[in-house]
XYZ file of C-alpha atoms in Angstrom:
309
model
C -27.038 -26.579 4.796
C -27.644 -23.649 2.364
C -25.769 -20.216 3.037
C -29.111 -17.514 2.613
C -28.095 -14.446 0.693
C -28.387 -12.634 4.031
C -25.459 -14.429 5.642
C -23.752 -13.877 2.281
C -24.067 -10.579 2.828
C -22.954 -9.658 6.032
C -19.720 -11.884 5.364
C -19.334 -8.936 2.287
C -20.235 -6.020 4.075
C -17.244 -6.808 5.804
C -14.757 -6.818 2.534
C -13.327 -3.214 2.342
C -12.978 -2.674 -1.440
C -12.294 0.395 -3.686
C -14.915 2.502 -4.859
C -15.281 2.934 -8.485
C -17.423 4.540 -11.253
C -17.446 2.632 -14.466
C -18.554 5.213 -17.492
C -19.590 4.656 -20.920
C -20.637 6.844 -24.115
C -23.105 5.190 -26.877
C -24.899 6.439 -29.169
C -23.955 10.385 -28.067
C -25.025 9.665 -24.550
C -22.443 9.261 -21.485
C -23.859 6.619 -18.697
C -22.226 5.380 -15.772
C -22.426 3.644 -12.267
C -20.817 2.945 -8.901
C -19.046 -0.348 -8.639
C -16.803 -2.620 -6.203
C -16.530 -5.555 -7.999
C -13.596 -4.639 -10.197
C -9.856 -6.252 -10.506
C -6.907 -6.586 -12.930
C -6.779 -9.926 -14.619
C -3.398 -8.946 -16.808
C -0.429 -6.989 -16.822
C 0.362 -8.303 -20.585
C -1.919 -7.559 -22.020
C -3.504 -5.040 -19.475
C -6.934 -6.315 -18.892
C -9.241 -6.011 -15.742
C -12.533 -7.179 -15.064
C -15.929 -5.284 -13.815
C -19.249 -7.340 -12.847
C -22.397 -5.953 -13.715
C -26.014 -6.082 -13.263
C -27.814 -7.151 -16.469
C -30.810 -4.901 -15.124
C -28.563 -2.319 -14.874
C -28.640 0.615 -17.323
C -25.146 0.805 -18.058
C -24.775 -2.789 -18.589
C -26.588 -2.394 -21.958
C -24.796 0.842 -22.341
C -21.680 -0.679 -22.162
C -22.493 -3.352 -24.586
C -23.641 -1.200 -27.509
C -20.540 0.900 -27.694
C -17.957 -1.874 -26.789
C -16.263 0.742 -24.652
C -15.885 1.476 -20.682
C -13.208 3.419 -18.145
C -12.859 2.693 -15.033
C -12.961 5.844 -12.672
C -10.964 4.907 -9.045
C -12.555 7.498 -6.622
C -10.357 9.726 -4.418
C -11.580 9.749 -0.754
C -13.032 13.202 -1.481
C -15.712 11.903 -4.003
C -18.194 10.123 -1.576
C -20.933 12.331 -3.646
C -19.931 11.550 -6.722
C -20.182 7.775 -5.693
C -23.266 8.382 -4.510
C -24.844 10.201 -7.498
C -23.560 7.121 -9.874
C -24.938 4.477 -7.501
C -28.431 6.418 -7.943
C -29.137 7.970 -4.725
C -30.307 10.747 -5.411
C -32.631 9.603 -8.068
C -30.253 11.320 -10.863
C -30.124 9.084 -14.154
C -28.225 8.848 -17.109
C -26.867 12.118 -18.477
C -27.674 14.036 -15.452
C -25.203 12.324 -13.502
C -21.856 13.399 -15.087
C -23.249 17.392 -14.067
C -21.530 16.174 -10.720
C -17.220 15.649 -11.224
C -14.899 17.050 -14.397
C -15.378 14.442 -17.486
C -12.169 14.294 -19.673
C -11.718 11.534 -22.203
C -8.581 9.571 -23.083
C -8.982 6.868 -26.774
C -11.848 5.434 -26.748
C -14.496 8.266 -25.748
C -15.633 6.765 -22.482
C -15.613 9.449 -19.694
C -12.663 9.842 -17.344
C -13.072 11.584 -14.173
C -10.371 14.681 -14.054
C -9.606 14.505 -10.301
C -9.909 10.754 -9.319
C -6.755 8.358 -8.053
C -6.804 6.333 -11.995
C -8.606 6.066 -14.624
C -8.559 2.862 -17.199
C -10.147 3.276 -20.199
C -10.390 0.161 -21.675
C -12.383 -1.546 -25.103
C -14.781 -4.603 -24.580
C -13.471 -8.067 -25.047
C -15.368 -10.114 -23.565
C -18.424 -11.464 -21.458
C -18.845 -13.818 -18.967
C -22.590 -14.746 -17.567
C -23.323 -15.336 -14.065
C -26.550 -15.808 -13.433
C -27.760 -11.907 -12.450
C -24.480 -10.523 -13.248
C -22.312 -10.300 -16.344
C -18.289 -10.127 -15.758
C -16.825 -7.563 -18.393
C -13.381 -8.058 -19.664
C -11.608 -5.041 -20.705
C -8.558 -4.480 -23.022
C -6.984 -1.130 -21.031
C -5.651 1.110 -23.917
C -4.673 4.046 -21.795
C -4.348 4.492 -18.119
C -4.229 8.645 -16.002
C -2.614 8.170 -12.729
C -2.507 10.610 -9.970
C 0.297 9.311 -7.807
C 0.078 9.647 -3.823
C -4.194 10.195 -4.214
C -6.078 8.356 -0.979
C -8.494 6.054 -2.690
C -12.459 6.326 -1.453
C -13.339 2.590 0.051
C -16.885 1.101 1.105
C -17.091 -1.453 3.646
C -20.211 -2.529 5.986
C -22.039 -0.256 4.601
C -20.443 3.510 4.871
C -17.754 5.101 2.839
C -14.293 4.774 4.305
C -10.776 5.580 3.621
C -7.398 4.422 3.219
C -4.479 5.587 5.985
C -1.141 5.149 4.865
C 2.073 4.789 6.543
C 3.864 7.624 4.134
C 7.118 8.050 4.190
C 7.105 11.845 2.989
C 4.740 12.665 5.764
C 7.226 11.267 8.318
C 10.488 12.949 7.042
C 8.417 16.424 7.222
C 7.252 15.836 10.614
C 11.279 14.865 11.708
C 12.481 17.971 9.707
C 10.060 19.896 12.300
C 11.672 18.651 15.196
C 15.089 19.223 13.859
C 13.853 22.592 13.869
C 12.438 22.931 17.260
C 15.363 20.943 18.414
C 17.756 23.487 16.753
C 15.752 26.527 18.187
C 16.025 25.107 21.846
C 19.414 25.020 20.989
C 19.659 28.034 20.580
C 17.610 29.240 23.595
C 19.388 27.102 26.101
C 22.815 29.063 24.464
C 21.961 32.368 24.676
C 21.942 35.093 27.499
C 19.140 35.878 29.810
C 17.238 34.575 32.764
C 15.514 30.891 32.186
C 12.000 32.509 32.140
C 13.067 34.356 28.871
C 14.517 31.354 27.378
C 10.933 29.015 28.350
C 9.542 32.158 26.246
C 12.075 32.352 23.348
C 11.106 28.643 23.188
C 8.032 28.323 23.357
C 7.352 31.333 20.676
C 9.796 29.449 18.538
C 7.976 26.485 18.581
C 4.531 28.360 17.598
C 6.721 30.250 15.199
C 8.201 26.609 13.447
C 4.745 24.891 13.580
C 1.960 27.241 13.088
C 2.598 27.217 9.031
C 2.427 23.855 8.700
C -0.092 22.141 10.958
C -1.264 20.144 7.926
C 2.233 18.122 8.237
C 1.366 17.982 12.194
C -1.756 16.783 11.204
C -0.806 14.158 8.495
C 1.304 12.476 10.893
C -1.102 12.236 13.745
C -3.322 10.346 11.614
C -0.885 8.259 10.012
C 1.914 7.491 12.574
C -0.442 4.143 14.126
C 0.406 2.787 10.694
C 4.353 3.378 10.663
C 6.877 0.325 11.826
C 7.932 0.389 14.861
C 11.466 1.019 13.866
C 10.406 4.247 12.741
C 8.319 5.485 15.483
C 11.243 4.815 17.867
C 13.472 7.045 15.294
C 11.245 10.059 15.759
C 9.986 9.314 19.557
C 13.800 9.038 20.342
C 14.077 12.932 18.499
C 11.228 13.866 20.708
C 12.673 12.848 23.878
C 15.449 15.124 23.054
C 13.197 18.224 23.011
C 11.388 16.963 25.883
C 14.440 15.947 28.105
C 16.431 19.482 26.886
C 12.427 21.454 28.316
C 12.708 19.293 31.123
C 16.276 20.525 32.276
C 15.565 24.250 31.852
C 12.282 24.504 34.133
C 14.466 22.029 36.276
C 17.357 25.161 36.693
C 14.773 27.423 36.553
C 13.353 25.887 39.625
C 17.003 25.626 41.111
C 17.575 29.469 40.802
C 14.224 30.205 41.792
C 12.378 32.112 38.808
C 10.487 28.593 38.106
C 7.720 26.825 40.473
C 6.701 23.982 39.829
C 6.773 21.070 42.131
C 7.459 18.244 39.304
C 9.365 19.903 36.368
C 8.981 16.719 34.042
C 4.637 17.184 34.503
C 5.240 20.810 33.890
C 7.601 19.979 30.805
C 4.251 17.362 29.608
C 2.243 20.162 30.313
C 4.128 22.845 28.287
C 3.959 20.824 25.360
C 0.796 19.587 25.058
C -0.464 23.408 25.469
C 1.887 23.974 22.494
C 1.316 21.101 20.349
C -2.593 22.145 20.653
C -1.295 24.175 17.655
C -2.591 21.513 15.564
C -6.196 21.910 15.720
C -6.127 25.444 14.585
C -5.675 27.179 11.075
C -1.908 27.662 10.088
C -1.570 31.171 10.217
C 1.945 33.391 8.890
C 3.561 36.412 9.543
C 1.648 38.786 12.230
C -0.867 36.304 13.060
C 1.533 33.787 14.043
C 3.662 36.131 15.982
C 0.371 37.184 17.611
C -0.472 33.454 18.268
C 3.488 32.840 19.268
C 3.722 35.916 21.789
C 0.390 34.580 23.694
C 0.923 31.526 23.935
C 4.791 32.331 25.259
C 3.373 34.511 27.905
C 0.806 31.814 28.948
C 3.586 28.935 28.964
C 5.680 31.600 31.401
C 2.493 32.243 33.871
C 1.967 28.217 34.283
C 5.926 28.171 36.090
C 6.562 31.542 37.137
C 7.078 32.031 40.894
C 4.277 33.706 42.518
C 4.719 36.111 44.789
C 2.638 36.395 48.220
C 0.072 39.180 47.889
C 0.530 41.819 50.587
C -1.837 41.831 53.412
């Protein structure tokens, strides 16, 4: 039997694909559109391939001037993607009043910020049916390494998560530092409850500058190998275990009460690694933010004293 265009369809929807907008000039006028349907044909020569509506405006756009670039969105440019795929009722002209245009060789319009741009001549046509596949020759290419493409699948703009290397080595170089600074803590002279407080203002003190490298690797460590979670979960465990064994002696010599150190030791850090979800914050805000959260980390474990009749 016959496949309808509806099953066709919902088969798509579920093809993630890159989000593009393919720009023109003829004739003094810039024009442009949203597209999917793009991909490289050649590395020698460089040639890649756009399919296009022949009711679209572009299409005939494209056509008279012989000339296109293809615009690869960044994840931050669902508006522009929507402004080029016409929903807003913007047309033509109007359109480009959203984004920075540069251009490159042949005139078409390059988008400033987006992940690449290929601006490419026309070489050829190919018909199918309702759509027209448009070869171009790419004669000069803008890159902006490490970018996080936009993507459109079943219907809604989505994005890309990356396993990124640089993201992991900052997050380890943070818990060499907290590592370091417990270090030091557990070294020095005092009574355990100011050591849990010289910790746990270091850790505030080490983190709350950079919670956008906390951040980055929340939401990419699902994607890393597993030999490299275990690297930095093993690194972890070291701060955790070395937490673990001071409220444990703190218990022992009485300052500390808590009937399960390791739950207490879970419990510390999760209070502290909350630092994530707020603004990173320097210098007397983040001693503010390190001394409150150090007295609060103290009053969870401290030994309570009866209140007189």
């Amino acid at each position: 039997m016959s496949l309808s265009p509806t099953e066709f369809r919902s088969g798509m929807r579920q093809l993630a694909a890159a989000v593009n907008v393919i720009t023109t000039r003829h004739d003094g006028a810039r024009a442009g559109m949203t597209a999917t349907a793009v991909m490289s044909l050649t590395a020698e020569p460089p040639q890649i391939a756009v399919a296009v509506n022949r009711s679209n405006a572009s299409y005939a756009a494209i056509t008279g001037s012989g000339v296109f670039a293809v615009n690869v969105l960044a994840n931050d440019h669902a508006a522009i993607a929507s402004r080029f795929a016409g929903a807003d009722g913007v047309k033509g002209e109007a359109r480009f009043s959203a984004g920075q245009w540069d251009v490159l060789e042949t005139g078409a319009p390059i988008l400033r910020d987006c992940a690449a741009s290929f601006d490419c001549t026309l070489v050829q046509e190919v018909a199918f049916t309702s759509h027209v596949v448009l070869v171009g020759l790419v004669r000069a290419v803008r890159v902006a390494p490490g970018t996080t493409p936009l993507l459109f699948m079943d219907g809604a703009w989505a994005s890309l998560v990356r396993a990124n290397d640089g993201d992991f080595a900052a997050y380890e170089q943070l818990i060499g530092e907290l590592t370091g600074a417990l270090d030091a803590v557990l070294a020095s002279q005092g009574s355990f409850t100011r050591k849990l407080h010289d910790f746990s203002a270091a850790f505030i003190r080490v983190n709350a500058p950079v919670v956008d490298v906390l951040r980055d690797f929340y939401t990419r460590e699902t994607f890393a190998s597993a030999s490299r979670l275990d690297a930095i979960n093993q690194r972890k465990r070291e701060v955790e275990h070395k937490l673990q064994d001071l409220l444990i002696r703190g218990v022992g010599t009485g300052e500390f009460e808590a009937r399960d150190p390791v739950a207490a030791a879970d419990a510390i850090l999760g209070l502290l690694n909350g630092i994530h979800r707020r603004p990173a914050a320097t210098g007397a805000q983040a001693e503010d933010l390190a001394r409150r959260l150090a007295d609060l980390v103290v009053a969870m474990v401290a030994k309570r004293h009866p209140v007189p009749a």
